[in-house]
Short mmCIF file of C-alpha atoms in Angstrom, two decimals:
data_model
loop_
_atom_site.label_atom_id
_atom_site.label_comp_id
_atom_site.label_asym_id
_atom_site.label_seq_id
_atom_site.Cartn_x
_atom_site.Cartn_y
_atom_site.Cartn_z
CA MET Y 1 -39.37 -56.97 -4.52
CA PRO Y 2 -40.44 -60.18 -6.31
CA ARG Y 3 -43.89 -60.03 -7.90
CA THR Y 4 -45.88 -62.67 -6.21
CA SER Y 5 -49.49 -63.21 -5.43
CA LEU Y 6 -49.80 -62.38 -1.68
CA GLU Y 7 -49.19 -59.15 0.17
CA ILE Y 8 -48.59 -58.84 3.82
CA ALA Y 9 -49.00 -55.35 5.36
CA ILE Y 10 -47.40 -54.23 8.60
CA ILE Y 11 -49.24 -51.28 10.00
CA ASP Y 12 -47.22 -48.35 10.14
CA TYR Y 13 -48.21 -46.09 13.13
CA ASP Y 14 -45.20 -45.00 14.72
CA MET Y 15 -45.15 -47.43 17.69
CA GLY Y 16 -41.69 -48.90 17.67
CA ASN Y 17 -39.56 -51.09 15.67
CA VAL Y 18 -41.48 -52.67 12.53
CA LYS Y 19 -38.15 -53.19 10.72
CA SER Y 20 -37.55 -56.30 12.60
CA ILE Y 21 -40.91 -57.93 11.80
CA GLU Y 22 -40.27 -56.90 8.25
CA ASN Y 23 -36.90 -58.26 8.28
CA ALA Y 24 -37.96 -61.77 9.84
CA ILE Y 25 -40.97 -62.34 7.26
CA LYS Y 26 -38.62 -61.45 4.45
CA HIS Y 27 -36.51 -64.20 5.83
CA ILE Y 28 -39.02 -67.04 5.70
CA CYS Y 29 -40.98 -66.09 2.37
CA ASN Y 30 -40.73 -64.33 -0.90
CA TYR Y 31 -44.28 -62.82 -0.67
CA SER Y 32 -44.48 -58.86 -0.79
CA ILE Y 33 -44.35 -57.04 2.54
CA VAL Y 34 -45.26 -53.33 2.90
CA VAL Y 35 -44.80 -51.34 6.16
CA THR Y 36 -47.68 -48.84 5.69
CA ALA Y 37 -50.51 -46.55 7.03
CA ASP Y 38 -51.84 -46.11 3.43
CA HIS Y 39 -55.53 -46.88 3.49
CA ASP Y 40 -55.61 -48.45 0.11
CA ARG Y 41 -52.58 -50.41 0.66
CA ILE Y 42 -54.14 -51.89 3.81
CA ARG Y 43 -57.43 -52.63 2.17
CA GLN Y 44 -55.61 -54.54 -0.91
CA ALA Y 45 -53.40 -56.57 1.41
CA ASP Y 46 -54.00 -60.16 1.93
CA ALA Y 47 -53.11 -60.06 5.56
CA LEU Y 48 -52.32 -57.62 8.30
CA ILE Y 49 -49.78 -57.41 11.21
CA LEU Y 50 -50.31 -55.00 13.74
CA PRO Y 51 -47.16 -54.53 15.72
CA GLY Y 52 -46.48 -52.18 18.88
CA VAL Y 53 -43.98 -51.33 21.35
CA GLY Y 54 -44.73 -48.59 23.81
CA ALA Y 55 -47.75 -47.39 25.80
CA TYR Y 56 -51.39 -48.49 25.04
CA ARG Y 57 -52.87 -45.29 25.22
CA ASP Y 58 -50.43 -43.76 22.76
CA ALA Y 59 -50.93 -46.86 20.44
CA MET Y 60 -54.61 -46.23 20.11
CA GLU Y 61 -54.15 -42.50 19.64
CA HIS Y 62 -51.79 -43.08 16.86
CA LEU Y 63 -54.34 -45.33 15.10
CA ARG Y 64 -56.91 -42.69 15.62
CA LYS Y 65 -54.89 -39.89 14.23
CA ARG Y 66 -54.15 -41.94 11.13
CA ASN Y 67 -58.03 -42.70 10.84
CA LEU Y 68 -56.94 -46.48 10.87
CA ILE Y 69 -59.86 -47.54 13.24
CA ASP Y 70 -62.62 -47.87 11.12
CA ILE Y 71 -60.71 -49.26 8.40
CA LEU Y 72 -59.18 -51.93 10.71
CA ASN Y 73 -62.61 -52.66 12.09
CA ASP Y 74 -64.14 -53.14 8.70
CA GLU Y 75 -60.97 -55.50 7.72
CA ALA Y 76 -61.03 -57.58 10.69
CA LEU Y 77 -64.72 -57.86 11.39
CA ASN Y 78 -66.53 -57.61 8.15
CA LYS Y 79 -63.86 -58.77 5.48
CA LYS Y 80 -62.40 -61.37 8.06
CA LYS Y 81 -59.04 -60.44 6.73
CA ILE Y 82 -56.14 -62.54 8.64
CA ILE Y 83 -54.66 -60.24 11.30
CA LEU Y 84 -51.89 -60.82 13.64
CA GLY Y 85 -51.19 -58.54 16.71
CA ILE Y 86 -47.71 -58.89 18.18
CA CYS Y 87 -47.03 -57.80 21.79
CA LEU Y 88 -48.75 -54.40 22.49
CA GLY Y 89 -50.43 -54.94 19.01
CA MET Y 90 -52.09 -58.20 20.54
CA GLN Y 91 -53.09 -56.40 23.55
CA MET Y 92 -54.97 -53.73 21.31
CA LEU Y 93 -57.26 -56.53 20.12
CA PHE Y 94 -58.97 -56.49 23.43
CA GLU Y 95 -61.76 -54.45 24.85
CA SER Y 96 -59.69 -52.25 27.29
CA SER Y 97 -56.38 -51.84 29.07
CA GLU Y 98 -55.69 -50.45 32.55
CA GLU Y 99 -52.06 -49.24 31.44
CA GLY Y 100 -51.98 -45.53 32.04
CA GLY Y 101 -55.65 -45.25 33.28
CA LEU Y 102 -58.50 -47.16 31.47
CA ASN Y 103 -58.10 -46.94 27.79
CA LYS Y 104 -60.37 -48.52 25.06
CA GLY Y 105 -58.87 -50.95 22.75
CA LEU Y 106 -60.12 -52.39 19.34
CA GLY Y 107 -62.46 -54.75 21.20
CA TRP Y 108 -62.45 -57.51 18.72
CA ILE Y 109 -61.56 -60.26 21.21
CA PRO Y 110 -63.45 -60.04 24.69
CA GLY Y 111 -61.03 -59.51 27.60
CA THR Y 112 -58.86 -56.91 29.39
CA VAL Y 113 -55.35 -56.03 29.62
CA GLU Y 114 -54.06 -55.90 33.05
CA ARG Y 115 -50.70 -55.18 35.06
CA LEU Y 116 -48.53 -58.46 35.42
CA ASN Y 117 -48.30 -59.29 39.01
CA PRO Y 118 -46.47 -62.47 39.31
CA GLY Y 119 -45.45 -62.34 42.92
CA GLY Y 120 -42.56 -63.38 44.82
CA ASP Y 121 -39.31 -62.10 43.66
CA LEU Y 122 -40.47 -62.15 39.94
CA ARG Y 123 -39.64 -59.25 38.05
CA VAL Y 124 -41.63 -56.94 35.92
CA PRO Y 125 -41.17 -56.26 33.19
CA HIS Y 126 -41.41 -59.89 32.05
CA MET Y 127 -38.14 -60.10 29.86
CA GLY Y 128 -36.51 -63.06 28.26
CA TRP Y 129 -37.12 -66.30 26.99
CA ASN Y 130 -39.98 -68.41 28.31
CA ASN Y 131 -41.68 -71.52 27.13
CA ILE Y 132 -45.39 -71.68 26.25
CA GLU Y 133 -47.97 -74.38 27.11
CA ILE Y 134 -50.34 -74.87 23.80
CA ALA Y 135 -54.03 -75.22 24.42
CA GLY Y 136 -55.70 -77.40 21.53
CA GLU Y 137 -54.19 -77.30 18.07
CA PRO Y 138 -54.03 -73.84 16.92
CA PRO Y 139 -52.33 -73.65 13.43
CA LEU Y 140 -50.31 -70.92 14.19
CA LEU Y 141 -48.42 -72.79 16.63
CA ALA Y 142 -48.10 -76.16 14.73
CA GLY Y 143 -44.83 -77.77 14.38
CA LEU Y 144 -42.73 -76.11 17.10
CA GLY Y 145 -39.73 -77.99 18.49
CA GLU Y 146 -39.83 -79.64 21.72
CA GLU Y 147 -38.59 -76.62 23.70
CA LYS Y 148 -41.37 -74.04 22.86
CA ASP Y 149 -39.46 -70.85 23.96
CA PHE Y 150 -40.20 -67.42 22.89
CA TYR Y 151 -38.76 -64.17 23.74
CA PHE Y 152 -41.04 -61.85 25.74
CA VAL Y 153 -40.89 -58.20 26.99
CA HIS Y 154 -44.05 -56.85 28.64
CA SER Y 155 -45.59 -55.47 31.79
CA TYR Y 156 -49.11 -56.23 30.98
CA HIS Y 157 -50.98 -59.34 29.91
CA ALA Y 158 -54.42 -60.26 28.29
CA ASN Y 159 -56.94 -61.45 30.76
CA CYS Y 160 -59.56 -63.26 28.50
CA PRO Y 161 -61.84 -66.14 28.16
CA ALA Y 162 -60.09 -69.44 28.03
CA GLU Y 163 -61.90 -70.25 24.56
CA PHE Y 164 -59.70 -67.46 22.90
CA VAL Y 165 -56.37 -68.55 24.50
CA THR Y 166 -54.12 -70.66 22.21
CA SER Y 167 -51.14 -70.86 24.56
CA ARG Y 168 -50.16 -69.76 27.96
CA PHE Y 169 -46.80 -69.11 29.85
CA GLU Y 170 -46.07 -69.55 33.59
CA TYR Y 171 -44.46 -66.73 35.29
CA GLY Y 172 -45.55 -66.85 38.97
CA GLN Y 173 -49.08 -67.83 37.42
CA HIS Y 174 -50.46 -68.70 34.26
CA TYR Y 175 -50.70 -65.91 31.61
CA THR Y 176 -52.09 -65.45 28.06
CA ALA Y 177 -49.07 -66.01 25.50
CA SER Y 178 -51.37 -66.11 22.35
CA VAL Y 179 -54.94 -65.87 21.21
CA ALA Y 180 -57.26 -66.59 18.45
CA LYS Y 181 -60.64 -65.59 17.37
CA GLY Y 182 -61.34 -66.92 13.86
CA ASN Y 183 -59.35 -64.56 11.54
CA ILE Y 184 -57.84 -62.45 14.43
CA MET Y 185 -54.67 -63.95 15.87
CA GLY Y 186 -52.44 -62.35 18.60
CA ALA Y 187 -49.08 -63.32 20.20
CA GLN Y 188 -47.90 -61.54 23.48
CA PHE Y 189 -44.15 -62.62 22.53
CA HIS Y 190 -42.12 -61.64 19.82
CA PRO Y 191 -41.88 -64.09 16.98
CA GLU Y 192 -39.61 -61.79 15.05
CA LYS Y 193 -37.06 -62.14 17.69
CA SER Y 194 -37.63 -65.81 18.82
CA GLN Y 195 -35.19 -67.41 16.20
CA GLY Y 196 -36.27 -70.87 15.22
CA ASN Y 197 -39.42 -71.08 16.93
CA GLY Y 198 -40.40 -67.43 15.72
CA PHE Y 199 -39.64 -68.70 12.20
CA THR Y 200 -41.93 -71.62 12.53
CA LEU Y 201 -44.93 -69.36 13.70
CA LEU Y 202 -44.41 -66.86 10.93
CA ARG Y 203 -44.26 -69.68 8.31
CA ASN Y 204 -47.50 -71.00 9.79
CA PHE Y 205 -49.13 -67.58 9.66
CA VAL Y 206 -48.07 -67.18 5.98
CA ALA Y 207 -49.60 -70.58 5.42
CA ILE Y 208 -52.80 -69.39 6.93
CA VAL Y 209 -52.89 -66.62 4.62
CA GLU Y 210 -52.25 -68.55 1.57
CA GLU Y 211 -55.04 -71.13 2.84
CA ALA Y 212 -57.34 -68.11 3.26
CA LYS Y 213 -56.78 -66.80 -0.19
CA LYS Y 214 -57.04 -70.22 -1.91
CA GLY Y 215 -60.42 -70.51 -0.25
CA ALA Y 216 -61.79 -66.95 -1.10
CA MET B 1 -40.44 -70.75 33.13
CA LEU B 2 -38.33 -67.77 32.30
CA THR B 3 -34.76 -68.67 31.61
CA LYS B 4 -31.86 -66.92 32.90
CA ARG B 5 -30.19 -65.16 29.85
CA VAL B 6 -26.54 -65.33 28.59
CA ILE B 7 -25.97 -62.02 26.83
CA VAL B 8 -22.66 -61.52 24.84
CA CYS B 9 -21.37 -57.84 24.51
CA LEU B 10 -19.59 -56.65 21.43
CA ASP B 11 -17.66 -53.45 21.71
CA VAL B 12 -17.76 -51.89 18.39
CA ARG B 13 -15.01 -49.23 17.29
CA ALA B 14 -14.93 -48.12 13.52
CA GLY B 15 -17.27 -50.87 12.53
CA GLN B 16 -14.93 -53.63 14.06
CA VAL B 17 -15.39 -55.69 17.31
CA THR B 18 -12.82 -54.51 19.84
CA LYS B 19 -12.04 -55.87 23.37
CA GLY B 20 -10.10 -53.79 26.02
CA VAL B 21 -8.99 -54.65 29.66
CA LYS B 22 -10.25 -52.17 32.27
CA PHE B 23 -11.04 -49.73 29.61
CA GLN B 24 -7.55 -49.55 28.26
CA GLY B 25 -5.49 -51.11 25.47
CA ASN B 26 -7.98 -52.28 22.84
CA VAL B 27 -7.52 -54.90 20.16
CA ASP B 28 -9.54 -55.23 17.12
CA LEU B 29 -11.19 -58.47 16.53
CA GLY B 30 -13.23 -58.42 13.50
CA ASP B 31 -16.67 -58.08 11.84
CA PRO B 32 -19.60 -57.52 14.42
CA VAL B 33 -22.09 -59.03 12.11
CA GLU B 34 -19.92 -62.18 11.86
CA TYR B 35 -19.49 -62.43 15.57
CA ALA B 36 -23.09 -61.91 16.08
CA ARG B 37 -24.10 -64.60 13.67
CA ARG B 38 -21.66 -67.23 15.44
CA TYR B 39 -23.08 -66.25 18.99
CA TYR B 40 -26.76 -66.43 17.57
CA GLU B 41 -26.00 -70.05 15.97
CA GLN B 42 -24.56 -70.94 19.30
CA GLY B 43 -27.80 -70.04 21.04
CA VAL B 44 -27.06 -66.79 22.80
CA ASP B 45 -30.21 -65.30 24.42
CA GLU B 46 -29.49 -61.56 23.70
CA LEU B 47 -26.64 -59.48 22.22
CA VAL B 48 -25.31 -55.90 23.00
CA PHE B 49 -23.47 -53.71 20.74
CA TYR B 50 -21.54 -51.01 22.72
CA ASP B 51 -20.44 -48.06 20.39
CA ILE B 52 -17.19 -47.12 22.06
CA THR B 53 -16.17 -44.21 19.65
CA ALA B 54 -18.24 -41.15 19.67
CA SER B 55 -17.03 -39.21 16.43
CA ALA B 56 -19.89 -38.65 14.10
CA GLU B 57 -18.15 -40.26 11.28
CA GLN B 58 -17.74 -43.64 13.04
CA ARG B 59 -21.23 -43.25 14.45
CA SER B 60 -22.74 -43.93 10.91
CA LEU B 61 -20.44 -46.97 10.67
CA PHE B 62 -22.08 -48.04 13.98
CA ILE B 63 -25.62 -47.63 12.73
CA ASP B 64 -24.71 -49.53 9.67
CA VAL B 65 -23.75 -52.39 11.93
CA VAL B 66 -26.95 -52.26 13.64
CA GLU B 67 -28.93 -52.27 10.61
CA ARG B 68 -27.04 -55.26 9.15
CA VAL B 69 -27.37 -57.05 12.48
CA ALA B 70 -31.14 -56.50 12.67
CA ALA B 71 -31.47 -57.82 9.08
CA GLU B 72 -29.65 -61.37 9.68
CA ILE B 73 -29.95 -61.96 13.60
CA PHE B 74 -33.54 -62.94 14.92
CA ILE B 75 -33.05 -62.30 18.53
CA PRO B 76 -33.26 -59.28 20.61
CA PHE B 77 -30.28 -57.00 20.78
CA SER B 78 -29.58 -53.54 22.61
CA VAL B 79 -27.36 -50.78 21.86
CA GLY B 80 -25.25 -48.63 24.10
CA GLY B 81 -22.46 -45.87 24.00
CA GLY B 82 -23.47 -42.59 22.29
CA ILE B 83 -26.93 -42.64 23.53
CA ARG B 84 -27.27 -39.09 25.02
CA ASP B 85 -31.19 -38.31 24.42
CA VAL B 86 -34.43 -39.26 22.80
CA ASP B 87 -33.17 -38.72 19.44
CA THR B 88 -30.00 -40.79 19.59
CA MET B 89 -32.30 -43.45 21.21
CA ARG B 90 -34.90 -43.07 18.32
CA THR B 91 -31.90 -43.48 15.63
CA VAL B 92 -30.74 -46.92 17.01
CA LEU B 93 -34.31 -48.15 17.93
CA LEU B 94 -35.44 -47.45 14.21
CA ALA B 95 -32.35 -49.22 12.87
CA GLY B 96 -33.74 -52.38 14.53
CA ALA B 97 -32.42 -52.45 18.19
CA GLU B 98 -34.89 -53.56 20.66
CA LYS B 99 -33.39 -51.51 23.72
CA VAL B 100 -30.99 -48.70 24.34
CA SER B 101 -28.54 -48.58 27.12
CA VAL B 102 -27.81 -45.36 28.53
CA ASN B 103 -24.82 -44.82 31.27
CA SER B 104 -23.16 -41.64 31.87
CA PRO B 105 -25.49 -39.22 30.30
CA ALA B 106 -28.25 -40.66 32.63
CA VAL B 107 -26.16 -39.91 35.64
CA ARG B 108 -25.44 -36.46 34.55
CA ASN B 109 -29.35 -35.86 33.41
CA PRO B 110 -31.38 -38.57 35.07
CA GLU B 111 -34.55 -36.81 33.29
CA ILE B 112 -33.18 -38.74 29.95
CA ILE B 113 -34.41 -42.07 31.53
CA THR B 114 -37.99 -40.81 32.00
CA ALA B 115 -38.21 -39.23 28.49
CA GLY B 116 -36.78 -42.25 26.93
CA ALA B 117 -39.42 -44.45 28.87
CA GLU B 118 -42.31 -42.06 27.83
CA ALA B 119 -41.27 -42.14 24.23
CA PHE B 120 -40.57 -45.85 23.67
CA GLY B 121 -41.71 -47.84 26.81
CA ALA B 122 -39.74 -48.68 29.77
CA GLN B 123 -38.89 -52.05 28.41
CA CYS B 124 -36.68 -50.24 25.82
CA ILE B 125 -34.61 -48.26 28.37
CA VAL B 126 -31.80 -50.24 29.90
CA VAL B 127 -29.71 -48.08 32.30
CA GLY B 128 -26.02 -49.24 32.37
CA MET B 129 -24.04 -48.29 35.32
CA ASP B 130 -20.23 -48.79 36.28
CA ALA B 131 -19.73 -49.39 40.03
CA GLN B 132 -16.50 -49.31 41.85
CA LYS B 133 -15.86 -50.50 45.11
CA VAL B 134 -14.84 -47.73 47.68
CA GLU B 135 -15.02 -47.34 51.40
CA THR B 136 -18.41 -47.02 53.12
CA THR B 137 -19.18 -43.53 53.88
CA LYS B 138 -22.36 -41.59 54.78
CA ALA B 139 -22.79 -40.59 51.03
CA ILE B 140 -21.95 -44.06 49.82
CA PRO B 141 -23.51 -46.45 52.32
CA SER B 142 -23.42 -49.51 49.78
CA GLY B 143 -19.58 -49.05 49.58
CA TYR B 144 -19.97 -48.96 45.72
CA GLU B 145 -19.74 -45.66 43.99
CA ILE B 146 -20.94 -44.81 40.52
CA VAL B 147 -18.08 -44.03 38.07
CA ILE B 148 -18.87 -42.45 34.51
CA ASP B 149 -17.10 -41.68 31.23
CA GLY B 150 -15.91 -45.40 31.03
CA GLY B 151 -14.44 -45.33 34.50
CA ARG B 152 -12.56 -42.40 34.54
CA THR B 153 -14.80 -40.10 36.48
CA PRO B 154 -15.96 -40.78 40.22
CA THR B 155 -19.26 -39.25 41.03
CA GLY B 156 -19.41 -39.62 44.76
CA GLN B 157 -22.82 -41.12 44.05
CA ASP B 158 -23.96 -44.36 45.67
CA ALA B 159 -24.42 -47.29 43.21
CA LEU B 160 -27.41 -48.81 44.95
CA ALA B 161 -29.16 -45.63 45.66
CA TRP B 162 -28.43 -44.85 41.82
CA ALA B 163 -30.08 -48.12 40.69
CA ILE B 164 -33.22 -47.53 42.92
CA GLU B 165 -33.63 -44.06 41.28
CA ALA B 166 -32.98 -45.29 37.92
CA GLU B 167 -35.95 -47.94 38.25
CA SER B 168 -38.21 -45.04 39.91
CA ARG B 169 -37.51 -42.98 36.98
CA GLY B 170 -38.66 -45.51 34.41
CA ALA B 171 -35.73 -47.86 33.54
CA GLY B 172 -36.88 -51.26 32.33
CA GLU B 173 -33.55 -52.93 33.13
CA ILE B 174 -30.39 -52.43 34.79
CA CYS B 175 -26.95 -53.45 33.60
CA LEU B 176 -24.52 -53.44 36.46
CA ASN B 177 -20.89 -53.31 35.59
CA ALA B 178 -18.22 -53.72 38.04
CA ILE B 179 -15.15 -51.73 37.17
CA ASP B 180 -12.89 -53.65 39.56
CA THR B 181 -13.72 -57.12 37.91
CA ASP B 182 -14.28 -55.88 34.44
CA GLY B 183 -12.00 -57.64 31.65
CA VAL B 184 -10.11 -59.64 34.05
CA LYS B 185 -12.21 -62.95 34.17
CA GLN B 186 -12.17 -63.47 37.87
CA GLY B 187 -15.89 -63.55 38.43
CA TYR B 188 -18.51 -61.01 38.91
CA GLU B 189 -18.78 -58.66 41.63
CA LEU B 190 -21.46 -60.55 43.33
CA THR B 191 -22.03 -58.33 46.41
CA ILE B 192 -23.17 -55.32 44.63
CA THR B 193 -25.04 -57.46 42.18
CA ARG B 194 -27.03 -59.10 45.10
CA MET B 195 -27.84 -55.76 46.67
CA VAL B 196 -29.11 -54.13 43.40
CA SER B 197 -31.09 -57.45 42.53
CA ASP B 198 -32.63 -57.55 46.09
CA ALA B 199 -33.42 -53.69 45.77
CA VAL B 200 -35.21 -53.45 42.46
CA GLY B 201 -38.21 -55.07 40.84
CA ILE B 202 -36.85 -54.80 37.16
CA PRO B 203 -34.28 -57.34 35.62
CA VAL B 204 -30.88 -56.93 36.38
CA ILE B 205 -27.72 -58.11 34.28
CA ALA B 206 -24.56 -58.80 35.91
CA SER B 207 -21.67 -57.43 33.85
CA GLY B 208 -17.83 -57.32 34.51
CA GLY B 209 -15.63 -60.33 35.24
CA GLY B 210 -17.23 -63.50 33.64
CA GLY B 211 -14.29 -65.90 32.73
CA THR B 212 -15.70 -69.36 33.48
CA PRO B 213 -19.25 -70.93 33.48
CA GLN B 214 -19.14 -71.03 37.09
CA HIS B 215 -18.94 -67.32 37.25
CA LEU B 216 -22.18 -66.87 35.44
CA ILE B 217 -23.89 -69.46 37.60
CA ASP B 218 -22.67 -67.42 40.60
CA ALA B 219 -23.96 -64.49 39.18
CA VAL B 220 -27.53 -65.50 38.68
CA THR B 221 -27.68 -67.58 41.88
CA THR B 222 -25.85 -65.85 44.60
CA GLY B 223 -25.93 -62.66 42.78
CA GLY B 224 -29.55 -62.96 42.06
CA ALA B 225 -29.21 -61.52 38.62
CA ASP B 226 -31.47 -62.41 35.68
CA ALA B 227 -28.82 -62.25 33.03
CA ALA B 228 -25.04 -62.38 32.80
CA LEU B 229 -23.17 -60.51 30.32
CA ILE B 230 -19.91 -61.96 28.78
CA ALA B 231 -17.32 -60.84 26.21
CA SER B 232 -13.66 -62.00 26.19
CA MET B 233 -14.61 -65.40 27.30
CA VAL B 234 -16.13 -66.23 24.18
CA HIS B 235 -14.53 -63.76 21.80
CA TYR B 236 -11.12 -65.62 22.06
CA GLY B 237 -12.63 -68.99 21.77
CA ASP B 238 -11.98 -70.20 25.27
CA TYR B 239 -15.68 -71.23 25.50
CA THR B 240 -18.90 -71.33 23.17
CA VAL B 241 -22.31 -69.82 24.28
CA GLY B 242 -23.41 -73.48 23.87
CA SER B 243 -20.96 -74.90 26.15
CA ILE B 244 -21.51 -72.21 28.89
CA LYS B 245 -25.26 -72.98 28.89
CA ALA B 246 -24.65 -76.52 29.16
CA ASP B 247 -22.90 -76.01 32.26
CA MET B 248 -25.35 -73.51 33.66
CA ALA B 249 -28.16 -75.97 33.00
CA GLN B 250 -26.11 -79.00 34.52
CA ALA B 251 -25.97 -76.88 37.67
CA GLY B 252 -29.76 -76.73 37.87
CA VAL B 253 -30.07 -72.88 36.35
CA PRO B 254 -32.85 -72.55 34.02
CA ILE B 255 -31.58 -72.01 30.52
CA ARG B 256 -33.02 -71.82 27.13
#
């Protein structure tokens, strides 16, 4: 691992495959990447990634068991550390989810997570490559190619106020594809599995972290 | 819009890509990571790695392949073969696979589907099934029977009923392989593909028989599938993934 000036911590809380996120970030930059649940490492990191595959209730429970919720709240809300939630990790940024009964989330962005109901003969899970429609000029989505396809696999979506939505995807109706609220960002899709567009997003993320560090 | 997926399946034996015809007479083709990279660069939407050996020694070679693929190939891929329980699922998911495909063990013990979905989420669990055309009977009203153990063992179980049960037990996707058409490049078995696609609400992958781009077009239109799985038509260089997808797009199929 090269000694460099930035460290990105991927939160390790036993919710699915963090390896591919680590692999993808290593592919696009030389910064230090750690996969950790260690409180000090999380506090020291310049940016955090909250991954997640699996069920909402389990995910919140796993964060709780590792005493990560207070630390993440402090990092996100007080220290304004750059945080990216991916897939279930994005859904956890919201107030609650109806998956497996009503479960409380981190509540950093107003909104709720609800079951996809695309209608017609459209299937759930929503699985595969779907293009996104960008709202405004979110820095995380700068410089994407003409075809803005990302890989999605999920059965729930975030229902939140339009001011936090940075892109949408169409699947029977329009759903939230990505969100941002200041230092807190989220993607419903998997940038680490979205080939070229995914790399562009991750490079943007790293650039945002560099900017934040410079300004600090 | 969600695009239809083209999925390339790589059968892996002793760390090498191999391809057989109707489950017999395999030929080794080369390094799975090299193959994966070629298809990745051609724009394949997803990959499947199928471990066609089961010996413990070769199993570790296979896991090594999965880890190498995850480090170099940044699209989703699933792993099948040798998936027997939650522990074998966990091993390949931690090695970097997005999904696991479980076939014969799920028929023998359907509980494995539910256990996997609860442990990793339904989207991780693909139920693979091999269907064979038979006479329609009371026990097999669809006229397609589930066969297991690589096509060797008939089960007396109806393929359509099994697909519906797999969904209700928590499968996130079905990979429907037609034994009669597998490896012979004469087109997918559209009848059972359509039946299953109409009957379930989860994505369905058509498998077995892809030989020309038109076959894939038929699978996702007439067959109603969400994805089509191919192997020999690209392994031997008859087509590239790019040329297949271009033909599909030309025919009006939404394609990445």
